[in-house]
Structures are given as C-alpha cells and as structure tokens.
N, C-alpha and C. Protein backbone atom coordinates (compact mmCIF):
# COMPACT_ATOMS: atom_id res chain seq x y z
N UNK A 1 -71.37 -233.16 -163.11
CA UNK A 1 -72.41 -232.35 -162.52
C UNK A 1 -73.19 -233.21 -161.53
N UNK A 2 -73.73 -232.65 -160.39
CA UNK A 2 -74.51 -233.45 -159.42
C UNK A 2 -75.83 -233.26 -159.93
N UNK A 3 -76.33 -234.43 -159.22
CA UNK A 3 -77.69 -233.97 -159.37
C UNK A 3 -79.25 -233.26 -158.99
N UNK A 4 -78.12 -232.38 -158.21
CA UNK A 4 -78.94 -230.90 -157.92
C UNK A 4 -78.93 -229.86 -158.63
N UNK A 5 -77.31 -229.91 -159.75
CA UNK A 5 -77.25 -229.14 -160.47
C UNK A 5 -78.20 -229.48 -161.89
N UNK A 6 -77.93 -230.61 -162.31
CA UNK A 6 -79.10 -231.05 -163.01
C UNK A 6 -80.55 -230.88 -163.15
N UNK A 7 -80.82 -231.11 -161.76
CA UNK A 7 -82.17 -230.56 -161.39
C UNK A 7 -82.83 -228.99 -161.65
N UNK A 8 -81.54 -228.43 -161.07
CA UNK A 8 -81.70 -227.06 -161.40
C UNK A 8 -81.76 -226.47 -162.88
N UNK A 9 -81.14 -226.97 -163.29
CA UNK A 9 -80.88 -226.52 -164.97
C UNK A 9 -81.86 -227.19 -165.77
N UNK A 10 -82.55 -228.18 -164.92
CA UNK A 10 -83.97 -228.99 -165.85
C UNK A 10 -85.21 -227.96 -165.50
N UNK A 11 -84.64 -227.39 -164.33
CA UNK A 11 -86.30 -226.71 -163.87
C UNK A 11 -86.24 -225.36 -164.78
N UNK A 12 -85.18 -224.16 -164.87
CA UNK A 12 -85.05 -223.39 -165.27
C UNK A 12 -85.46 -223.75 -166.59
N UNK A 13 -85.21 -224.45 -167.17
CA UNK A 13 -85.72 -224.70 -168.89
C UNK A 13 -86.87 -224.96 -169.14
N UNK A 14 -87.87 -225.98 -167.59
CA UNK A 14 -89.18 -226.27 -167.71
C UNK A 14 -89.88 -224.57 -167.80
N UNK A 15 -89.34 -224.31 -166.85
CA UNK A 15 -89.97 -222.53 -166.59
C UNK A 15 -89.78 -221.74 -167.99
N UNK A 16 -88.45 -221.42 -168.40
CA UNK A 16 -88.43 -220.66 -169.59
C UNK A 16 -89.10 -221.13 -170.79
N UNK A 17 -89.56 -222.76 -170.69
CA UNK A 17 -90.63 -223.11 -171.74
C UNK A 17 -91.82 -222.70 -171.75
N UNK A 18 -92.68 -222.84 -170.47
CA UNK A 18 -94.20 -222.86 -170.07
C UNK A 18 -94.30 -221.41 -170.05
N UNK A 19 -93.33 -220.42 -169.71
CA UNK A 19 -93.60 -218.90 -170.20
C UNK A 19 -93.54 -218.74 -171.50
N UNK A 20 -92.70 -219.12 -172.63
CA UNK A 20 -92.56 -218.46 -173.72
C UNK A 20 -93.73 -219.55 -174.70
N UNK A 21 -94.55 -220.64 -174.35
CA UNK A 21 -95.05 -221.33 -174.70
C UNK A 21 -96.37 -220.68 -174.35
N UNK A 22 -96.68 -220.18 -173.66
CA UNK A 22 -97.73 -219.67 -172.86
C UNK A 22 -98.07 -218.31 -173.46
N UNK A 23 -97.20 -217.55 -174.18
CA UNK A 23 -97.32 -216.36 -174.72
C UNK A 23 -97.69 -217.06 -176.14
N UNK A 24 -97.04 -217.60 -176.89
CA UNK A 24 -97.37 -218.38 -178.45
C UNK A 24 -98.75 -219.14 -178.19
N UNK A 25 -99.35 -219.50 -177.01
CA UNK A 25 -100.20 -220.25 -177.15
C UNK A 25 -101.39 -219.61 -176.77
N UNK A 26 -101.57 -218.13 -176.39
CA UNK A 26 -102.45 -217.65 -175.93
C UNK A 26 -102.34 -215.89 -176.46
N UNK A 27 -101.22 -215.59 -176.75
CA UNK A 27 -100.48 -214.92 -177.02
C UNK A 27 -101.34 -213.78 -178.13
N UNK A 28 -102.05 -214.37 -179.02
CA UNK A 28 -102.95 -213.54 -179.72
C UNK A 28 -104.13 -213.39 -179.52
N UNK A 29 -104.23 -213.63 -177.75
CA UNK A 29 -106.03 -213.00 -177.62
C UNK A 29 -105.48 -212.03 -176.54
N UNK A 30 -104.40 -211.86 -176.29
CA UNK A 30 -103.48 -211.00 -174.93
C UNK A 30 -103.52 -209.56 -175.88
N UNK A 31 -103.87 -208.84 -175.46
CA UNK A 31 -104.04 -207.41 -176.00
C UNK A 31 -103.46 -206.33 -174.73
N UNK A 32 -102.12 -205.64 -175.10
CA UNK A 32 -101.28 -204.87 -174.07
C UNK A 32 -101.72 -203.30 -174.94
N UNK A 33 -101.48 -202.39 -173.46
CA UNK A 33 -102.06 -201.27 -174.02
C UNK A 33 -100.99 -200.29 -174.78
N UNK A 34 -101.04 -199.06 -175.05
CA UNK A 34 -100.40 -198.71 -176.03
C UNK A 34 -99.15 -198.13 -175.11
N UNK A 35 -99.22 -197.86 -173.96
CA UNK A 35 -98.17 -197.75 -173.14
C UNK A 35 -97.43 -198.52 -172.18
N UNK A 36 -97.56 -200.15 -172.36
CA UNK A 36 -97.23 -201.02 -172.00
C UNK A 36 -96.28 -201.40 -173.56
N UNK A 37 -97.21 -201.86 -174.43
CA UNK A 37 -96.40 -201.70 -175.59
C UNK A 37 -95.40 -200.88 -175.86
N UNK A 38 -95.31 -199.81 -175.81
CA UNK A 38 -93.88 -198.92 -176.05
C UNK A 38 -93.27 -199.37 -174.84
N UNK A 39 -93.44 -200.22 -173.80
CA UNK A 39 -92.30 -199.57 -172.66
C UNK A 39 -91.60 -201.54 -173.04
N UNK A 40 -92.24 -202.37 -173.37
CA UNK A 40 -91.67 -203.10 -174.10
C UNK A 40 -90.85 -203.05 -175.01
N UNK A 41 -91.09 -202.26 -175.72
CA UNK A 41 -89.82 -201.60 -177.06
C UNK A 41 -88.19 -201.09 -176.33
N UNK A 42 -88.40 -201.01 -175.18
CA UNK A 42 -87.22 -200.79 -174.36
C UNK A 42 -86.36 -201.97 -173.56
N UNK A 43 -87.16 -203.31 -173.93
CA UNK A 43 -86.59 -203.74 -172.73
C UNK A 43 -84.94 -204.70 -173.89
N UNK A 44 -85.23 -205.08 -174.70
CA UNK A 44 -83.85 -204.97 -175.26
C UNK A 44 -82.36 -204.87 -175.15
N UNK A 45 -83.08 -203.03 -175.29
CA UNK A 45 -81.91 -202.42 -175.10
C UNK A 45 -80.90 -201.91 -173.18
N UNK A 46 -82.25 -202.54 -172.74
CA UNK A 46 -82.08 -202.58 -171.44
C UNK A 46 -81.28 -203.63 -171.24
N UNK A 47 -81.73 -204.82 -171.82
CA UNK A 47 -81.00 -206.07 -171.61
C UNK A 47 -79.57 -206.21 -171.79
N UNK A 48 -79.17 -205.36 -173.27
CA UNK A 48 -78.06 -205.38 -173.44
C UNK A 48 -77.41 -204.65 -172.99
N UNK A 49 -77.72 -203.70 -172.67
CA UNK A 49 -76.97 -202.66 -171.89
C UNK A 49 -76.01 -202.83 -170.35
N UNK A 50 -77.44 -204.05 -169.69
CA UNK A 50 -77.23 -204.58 -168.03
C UNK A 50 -76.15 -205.61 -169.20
N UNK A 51 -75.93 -206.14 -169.76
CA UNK A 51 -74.72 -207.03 -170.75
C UNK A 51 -73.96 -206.97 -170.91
N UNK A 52 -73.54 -205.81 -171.66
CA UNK A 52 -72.14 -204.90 -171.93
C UNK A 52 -71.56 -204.04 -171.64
N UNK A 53 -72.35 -203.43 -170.60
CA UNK A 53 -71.79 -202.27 -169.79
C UNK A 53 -70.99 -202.65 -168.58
N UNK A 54 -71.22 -203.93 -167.81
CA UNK A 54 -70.32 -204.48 -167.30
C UNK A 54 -69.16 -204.92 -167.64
N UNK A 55 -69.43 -205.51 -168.93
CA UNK A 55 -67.99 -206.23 -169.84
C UNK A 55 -66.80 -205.08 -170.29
N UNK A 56 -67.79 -204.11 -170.51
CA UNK A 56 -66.70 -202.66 -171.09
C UNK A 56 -66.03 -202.23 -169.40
N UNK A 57 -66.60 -201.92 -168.63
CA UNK A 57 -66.06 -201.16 -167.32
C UNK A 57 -65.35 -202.08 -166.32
N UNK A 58 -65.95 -203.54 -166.54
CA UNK A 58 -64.94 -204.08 -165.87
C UNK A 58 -64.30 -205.28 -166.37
N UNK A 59 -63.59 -205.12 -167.39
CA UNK A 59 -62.72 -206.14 -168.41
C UNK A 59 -61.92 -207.69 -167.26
N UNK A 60 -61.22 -207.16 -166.48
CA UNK A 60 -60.91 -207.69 -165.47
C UNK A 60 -61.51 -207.76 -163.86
N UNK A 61 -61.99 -208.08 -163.16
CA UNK A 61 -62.73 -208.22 -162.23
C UNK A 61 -61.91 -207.68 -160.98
N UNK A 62 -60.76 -208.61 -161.05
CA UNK A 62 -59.89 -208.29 -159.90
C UNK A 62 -59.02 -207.28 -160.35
N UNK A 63 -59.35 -205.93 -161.32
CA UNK A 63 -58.47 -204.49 -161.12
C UNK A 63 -59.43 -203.87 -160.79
N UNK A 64 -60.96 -204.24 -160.86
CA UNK A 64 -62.15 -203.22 -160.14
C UNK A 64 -62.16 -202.87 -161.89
N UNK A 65 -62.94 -201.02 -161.36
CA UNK A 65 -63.63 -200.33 -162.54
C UNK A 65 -62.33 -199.88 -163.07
N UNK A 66 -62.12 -200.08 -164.77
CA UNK A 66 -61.41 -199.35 -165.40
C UNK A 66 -61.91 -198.63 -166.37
N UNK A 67 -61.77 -197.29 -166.00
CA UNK A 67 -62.57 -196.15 -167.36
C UNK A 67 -61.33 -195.38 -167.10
N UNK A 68 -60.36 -195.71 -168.56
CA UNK A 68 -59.28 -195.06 -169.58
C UNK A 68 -59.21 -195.39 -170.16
N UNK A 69 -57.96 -194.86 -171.06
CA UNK A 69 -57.57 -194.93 -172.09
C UNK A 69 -56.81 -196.35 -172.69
N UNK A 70 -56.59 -197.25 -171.81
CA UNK A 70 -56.53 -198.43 -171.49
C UNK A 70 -56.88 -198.96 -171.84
N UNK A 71 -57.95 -199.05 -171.29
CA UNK A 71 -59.01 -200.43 -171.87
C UNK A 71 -59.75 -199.75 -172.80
N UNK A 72 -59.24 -201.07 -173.51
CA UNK A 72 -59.47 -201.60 -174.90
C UNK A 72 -61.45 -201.84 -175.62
N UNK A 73 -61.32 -201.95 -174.44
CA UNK A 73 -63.32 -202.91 -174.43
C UNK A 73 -63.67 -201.12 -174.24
N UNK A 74 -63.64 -200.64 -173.21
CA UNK A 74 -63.99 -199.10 -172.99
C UNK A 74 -64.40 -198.17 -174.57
N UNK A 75 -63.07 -198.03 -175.19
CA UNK A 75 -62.77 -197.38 -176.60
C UNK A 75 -63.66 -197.88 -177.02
N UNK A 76 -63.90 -199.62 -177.49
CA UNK A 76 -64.43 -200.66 -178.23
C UNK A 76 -65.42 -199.92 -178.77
N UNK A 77 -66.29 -199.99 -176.91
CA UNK A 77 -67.54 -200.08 -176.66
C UNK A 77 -68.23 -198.28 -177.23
N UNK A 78 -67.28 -197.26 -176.89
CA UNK A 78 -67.42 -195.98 -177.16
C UNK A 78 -67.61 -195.45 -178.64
N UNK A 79 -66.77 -196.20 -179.17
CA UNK A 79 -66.37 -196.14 -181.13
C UNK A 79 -67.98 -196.86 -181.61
N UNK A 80 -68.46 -197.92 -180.73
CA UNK A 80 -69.71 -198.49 -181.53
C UNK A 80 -70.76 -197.81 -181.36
N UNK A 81 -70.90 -197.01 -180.16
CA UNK A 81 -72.18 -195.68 -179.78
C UNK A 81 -71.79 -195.04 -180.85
N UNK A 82 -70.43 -194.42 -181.24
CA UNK A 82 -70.75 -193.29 -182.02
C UNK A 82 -70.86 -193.58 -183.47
N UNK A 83 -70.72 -195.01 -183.74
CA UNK A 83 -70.66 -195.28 -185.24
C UNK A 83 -72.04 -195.74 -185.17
N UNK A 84 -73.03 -196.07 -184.32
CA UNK A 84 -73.94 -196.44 -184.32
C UNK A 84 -75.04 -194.82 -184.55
N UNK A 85 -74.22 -194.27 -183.53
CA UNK A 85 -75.32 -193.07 -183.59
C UNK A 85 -75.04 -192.27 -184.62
N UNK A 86 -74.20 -192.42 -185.58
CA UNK A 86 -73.68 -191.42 -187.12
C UNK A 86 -74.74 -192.25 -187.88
N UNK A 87 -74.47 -193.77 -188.24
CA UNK A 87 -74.80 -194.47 -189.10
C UNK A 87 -75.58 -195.10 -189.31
N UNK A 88 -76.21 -195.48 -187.91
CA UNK A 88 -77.44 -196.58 -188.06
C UNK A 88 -77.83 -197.37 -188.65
N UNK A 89 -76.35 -198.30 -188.97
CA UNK A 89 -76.50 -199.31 -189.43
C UNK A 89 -75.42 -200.24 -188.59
N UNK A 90 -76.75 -201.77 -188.17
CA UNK A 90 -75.77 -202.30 -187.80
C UNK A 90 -74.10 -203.44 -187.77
N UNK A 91 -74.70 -203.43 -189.07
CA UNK A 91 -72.98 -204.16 -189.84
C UNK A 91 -71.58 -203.08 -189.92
N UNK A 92 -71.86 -201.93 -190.18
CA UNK A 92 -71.06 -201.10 -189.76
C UNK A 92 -70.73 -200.79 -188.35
N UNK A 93 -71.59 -200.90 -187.38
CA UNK A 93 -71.05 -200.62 -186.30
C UNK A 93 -70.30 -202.00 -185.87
N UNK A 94 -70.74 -202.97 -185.86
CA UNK A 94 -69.96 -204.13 -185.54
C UNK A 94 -68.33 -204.29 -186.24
N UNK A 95 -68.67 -204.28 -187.47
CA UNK A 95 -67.47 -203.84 -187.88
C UNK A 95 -66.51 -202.90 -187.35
N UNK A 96 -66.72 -201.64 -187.35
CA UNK A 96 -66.05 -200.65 -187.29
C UNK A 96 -65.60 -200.60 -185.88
N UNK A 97 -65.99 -200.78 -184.58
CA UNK A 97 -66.41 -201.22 -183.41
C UNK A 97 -65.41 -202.03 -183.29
N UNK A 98 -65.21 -203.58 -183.93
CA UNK A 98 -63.90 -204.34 -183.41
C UNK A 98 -62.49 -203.91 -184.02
N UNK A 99 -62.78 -203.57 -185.36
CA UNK A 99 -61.66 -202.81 -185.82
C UNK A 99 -60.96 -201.53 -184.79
N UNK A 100 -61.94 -200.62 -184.35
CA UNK A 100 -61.15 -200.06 -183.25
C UNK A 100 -60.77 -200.40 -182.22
N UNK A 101 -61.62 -201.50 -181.79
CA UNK A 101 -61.01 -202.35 -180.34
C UNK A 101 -59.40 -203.17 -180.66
N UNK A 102 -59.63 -203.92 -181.82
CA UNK A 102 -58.34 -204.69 -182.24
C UNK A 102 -57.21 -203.84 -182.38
N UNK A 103 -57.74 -202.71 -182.39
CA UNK A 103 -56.74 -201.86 -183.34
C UNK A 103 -56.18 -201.17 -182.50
N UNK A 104 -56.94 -200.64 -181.03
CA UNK A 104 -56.55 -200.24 -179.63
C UNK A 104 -55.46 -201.00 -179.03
N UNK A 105 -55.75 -202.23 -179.04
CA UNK A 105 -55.16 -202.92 -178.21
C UNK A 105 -53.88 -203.58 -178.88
N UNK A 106 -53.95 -203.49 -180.29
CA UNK A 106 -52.59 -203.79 -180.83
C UNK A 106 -51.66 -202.58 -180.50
N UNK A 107 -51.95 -201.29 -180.51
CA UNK A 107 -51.53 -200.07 -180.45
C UNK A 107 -51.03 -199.79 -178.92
N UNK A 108 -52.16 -200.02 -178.01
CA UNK A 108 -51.40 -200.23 -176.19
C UNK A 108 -50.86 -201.39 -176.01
N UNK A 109 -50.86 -202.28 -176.72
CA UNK A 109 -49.89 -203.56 -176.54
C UNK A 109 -50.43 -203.98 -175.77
C-alpha cells in the first residue's frame, strides 16, 4: 500500500471515531424529536437494503441486471422477504433463505 492510501484509510477511521465518540460523549444531553426519532428507526433497513439489493440483481457485474429464474441470489433474496414476512423471526429466515439459495443453485446447476 502507498502512502496515500494509508493516509486515507487513517483519516477515514480518525473521522468515523470523533463522530461515533462524539455521540457517546455528549450523546445523552442530545435530545431528537419524536419525528426525527422514528425516521432514524429506518435508516437500517435502508442501509441494508442500498447492500443487498445490489448483490441480489446484480450477482455478476459484467452480465448487467439479472431478474430470473436464474439467479440464484434473486430466489435467495425473495424466499427470505417471504419467510421473514410469515415468520418474523430472524434465525429462520437466515436459515431457510440459504437453504433455498443452495438448494436453487444445486438444482440450476
């Protein structure tokens, strides 16, 4: 690694410290309102979503978007919404979720 890249990857960590240090250290006189608070309760699932919604639609980069029956990650990803949204629990969906992905892709070869 050079040492610009170094640099870079030292600063990004100084930054992600002095923010999340800065919330723990001040963090309980910070009072957010009740609709700032709920829109926090979203960001999560936002996160993961901008996460895995790429990984499911585009498994391979250089075939572009694949939404069929195909891909494997697609199904994966589809089987864990709906075992998630039956069950609401999340050891079952993880479970059940790779079991259909493994189980896809042994099946399309």
């Amino acid at each position: 690694m050079s040492g610009f890249e170094m640099l870079l990857i030292g600063g990004m960590a100084v930054i992600t410290f002095a923010i999340r240090y800065g919330l723990f250290a001040v963090g309980h006189r910070v009072r957010f309102s009740p609709w700032m608070t709920q829109a926090l309760g979203f960001v999560p699932v936002a996160v993961l979503t901008a996460i895995i919604a790429p990984a499911m639609l585009y498994p391979d980069p250089a075939k572009g978007l694949q939404v069929s029956l195909g891909n494997a990650y697609l199904v994966g990803g589809i089987a864990a919404i709906l075992i998630a949204a039956c069950f609401r629990n999340l050891l079952a969906t993880v479970i059940g979720s790779l079991v259909v992905f493994f189980c896809w892709r042994w099946w399309i070869g």
